[in-house]
Coordinates of C-alpha atoms in Angstrom, one line a residue:
X291 CA 59.3 107.1 -4.8
X292 CA 62.2 105.7 -7.0
X293 CA 62.2 105.2 -10.7
X294 CA 59.3 105.6 -13.1
X295 CA 56.7 106.0 -10.5
X296 CA 58.7 109.2 -9.3
X297 CA 58.6 110.1 -13.0
X298 CA 55.0 109.8 -13.6
X299 CA 54.1 111.9 -10.3
X300 CA 56.4 114.5 -11.1
X301 CA 55.2 114.8 -14.6
X302 CA 51.5 114.6 -13.3
X303 CA 51.6 117.2 -11.1
X304 CA 53.4 119.4 -14.0
X305 CA 50.5 118.5 -16.5
X306 CA 47.7 119.3 -13.8
X307 CA 49.5 122.5 -12.9
X308 CA 50.1 123.3 -16.6
X309 CA 46.4 122.7 -17.4
X310 CA 45.1 124.4 -14.5
X311 CA 47.1 127.5 -15.4
X312 CA 46.5 127.9 -19.5
X313 CA 42.7 126.8 -18.3
X314 CA 42.2 130.1 -15.9
X315 CA 44.6 132.3 -18.2
X316 CA 42.2 131.4 -21.2
X317 CA 38.8 132.2 -18.7
X318 CA 40.1 135.2 -17.6
X319 CA 41.3 136.9 -21.1
X320 CA 38.6 135.4 -23.3
X321 CA 35.9 134.7 -20.6
X322 CA 35.6 130.8 -21.4
X323 CA 37.9 127.9 -22.3
X324 CA 37.7 124.2 -23.4
X325 CA 38.8 121.3 -22.0
X326 CA 41.5 120.5 -24.9
X327 CA 42.9 123.6 -23.7
X328 CA 43.8 122.3 -20.3
X329 CA 45.1 119.2 -21.9
X330 CA 47.4 121.0 -24.1
X331 CA 48.5 123.7 -21.4
X332 CA 49.8 120.7 -19.3
X333 CA 51.6 118.9 -22.2
X334 CA 53.0 122.3 -22.5
X335 CA 54.4 122.6 -19.0
X336 CA 55.4 119.4 -19.2
X337 CA 57.9 120.3 -22.1
X338 CA 58.4 123.6 -20.3
X339 CA 60.2 121.4 -17.2
X340 CA 61.6 119.0 -19.4
X341 CA 63.8 120.7 -21.9
X342 CA 65.1 122.5 -18.5
X343 CA 65.7 119.2 -16.7
X344 CA 67.0 117.3 -19.5
X345 CA 69.6 119.9 -20.1
X346 CA 70.4 120.3 -16.4
X347 CA 69.5 124.1 -16.8
X348 CA 72.4 124.7 -18.8
X349 CA 70.9 126.7 -22.2
X350 CA 70.8 130.3 -21.3
X351 CA 67.0 131.5 -20.9
X352 CA 66.6 133.0 -24.5
X353 CA 67.1 129.6 -25.6
X354 CA 64.8 128.1 -23.6
X355 CA 62.1 130.2 -24.4
X356 CA 62.5 129.9 -28.0
X357 CA 62.7 126.3 -27.9
X358 CA 59.3 126.4 -25.5
X359 CA 57.7 128.5 -28.3
X360 CA 58.3 126.1 -31.4
X361 CA 57.2 123.4 -29.1
X362 CA 53.9 125.4 -28.0
X363 CA 53.5 127.0 -31.5
X364 CA 53.6 123.7 -33.2
X365 CA 51.1 121.6 -30.7
X366 CA 48.6 125.0 -30.6
X367 CA 48.8 124.0 -34.6
X368 CA 48.0 120.4 -34.6
X369 CA 45.7 120.7 -31.9
X370 CA 43.9 123.4 -34.1
X371 CA 43.9 121.3 -37.0
X372 CA 42.4 118.3 -35.0
X373 CA 39.6 120.4 -32.7
X374 CA 38.7 122.8 -35.2
X375 CA 39.1 121.4 -38.7
X376 CA 38.6 117.2 -37.7
X377 CA 36.3 118.0 -35.3
X378 CA 35.2 121.0 -36.1
X379 CA 34.7 122.2 -32.3
X380 CA 35.6 126.1 -33.2
X381 CA 37.7 126.4 -30.3
X382 CA 39.5 129.0 -31.6
X383 CA 40.3 131.1 -34.9
X384 CA 43.0 133.0 -35.5
X385 CA 41.4 133.6 -39.1
X386 CA 41.6 137.5 -38.7
X387 CA 45.0 137.9 -36.8
X388 CA 48.2 139.0 -39.3
X389 CA 50.5 136.2 -40.3
X390 CA 47.9 133.3 -39.3
X391 CA 48.1 129.8 -40.9
X392 CA 45.3 128.3 -41.4
X393 CA 43.3 130.1 -38.4
X394 CA 44.9 128.0 -36.0
X395 CA 48.1 130.0 -35.4
X396 CA 49.8 133.3 -35.5
X397 CA 52.7 135.8 -34.6
X398 CA 51.1 137.7 -31.6
X399 CA 49.6 134.3 -30.1
X400 CA 53.4 132.4 -31.0
X401 CA 55.0 135.8 -29.3
X402 CA 52.4 135.4 -26.3
X403 CA 53.1 131.1 -26.1
X404 CA 56.5 132.6 -25.8
X405 CA 56.0 135.0 -22.8
X406 CA 53.4 132.1 -21.1
X407 CA 56.9 130.1 -21.7
X408 CA 59.2 131.8 -19.5
X409 CA 56.4 131.3 -16.7
X410 CA 56.5 127.2 -17.1
X411 CA 60.1 127.2 -17.5
X412 CA 60.4 129.1 -14.0
X413 CA 57.3 127.3 -12.8
X414 CA 57.8 124.0 -13.8
X415 CA 62.0 123.9 -13.1
X416 CA 60.8 125.1 -9.2
X417 CA 58.4 122.7 -9.1
X418 CA 60.4 119.6 -10.2
X419 CA 63.1 121.0 -7.5
X420 CA 61.0 121.8 -4.5
X421 CA 58.7 118.7 -4.6
X422 CA 61.1 116.1 -5.9
X423 CA 64.2 116.9 -5.4
X424 CA 65.7 117.2 -8.8
X425 CA 68.9 120.0 -9.7
X426 CA 67.9 123.5 -8.7
X427 CA 66.9 125.4 -11.9
X428 CA 69.2 128.2 -12.6
X429 CA 67.7 131.1 -14.8
X430 CA 70.5 133.1 -17.1
X431 CA 69.8 134.9 -20.0
X432 CA 72.8 134.6 -21.7

């Protein structure tokens, strides 16, 4: 595979893995999920892998985690406004959580998303390397 076809396959696999993992994570811990969380989980997994590969895995892990945490929280906010406020689907509501914004994001879940980003960075980088021959990811703290 070459060029765009290879990239499409890479990110389609990352999207499927990320979507399945996040959907499953929600089912295990909440007892249910929503298809929009599959879509969002896949997008976030793609970003976790992309941000590392585009920088050739040169950034320390804490920088990558911070970058992904901000991205994931931003996506969670945008998705929440669309699915919970505009479409009125009531997928989640953080109104009772501390340090929340419009019930769509909150600091405790932002920190949880940061931890999940670590899994996304590690898995995404290794999927790109092992299945598609991309540069091997290197992870260091500082």
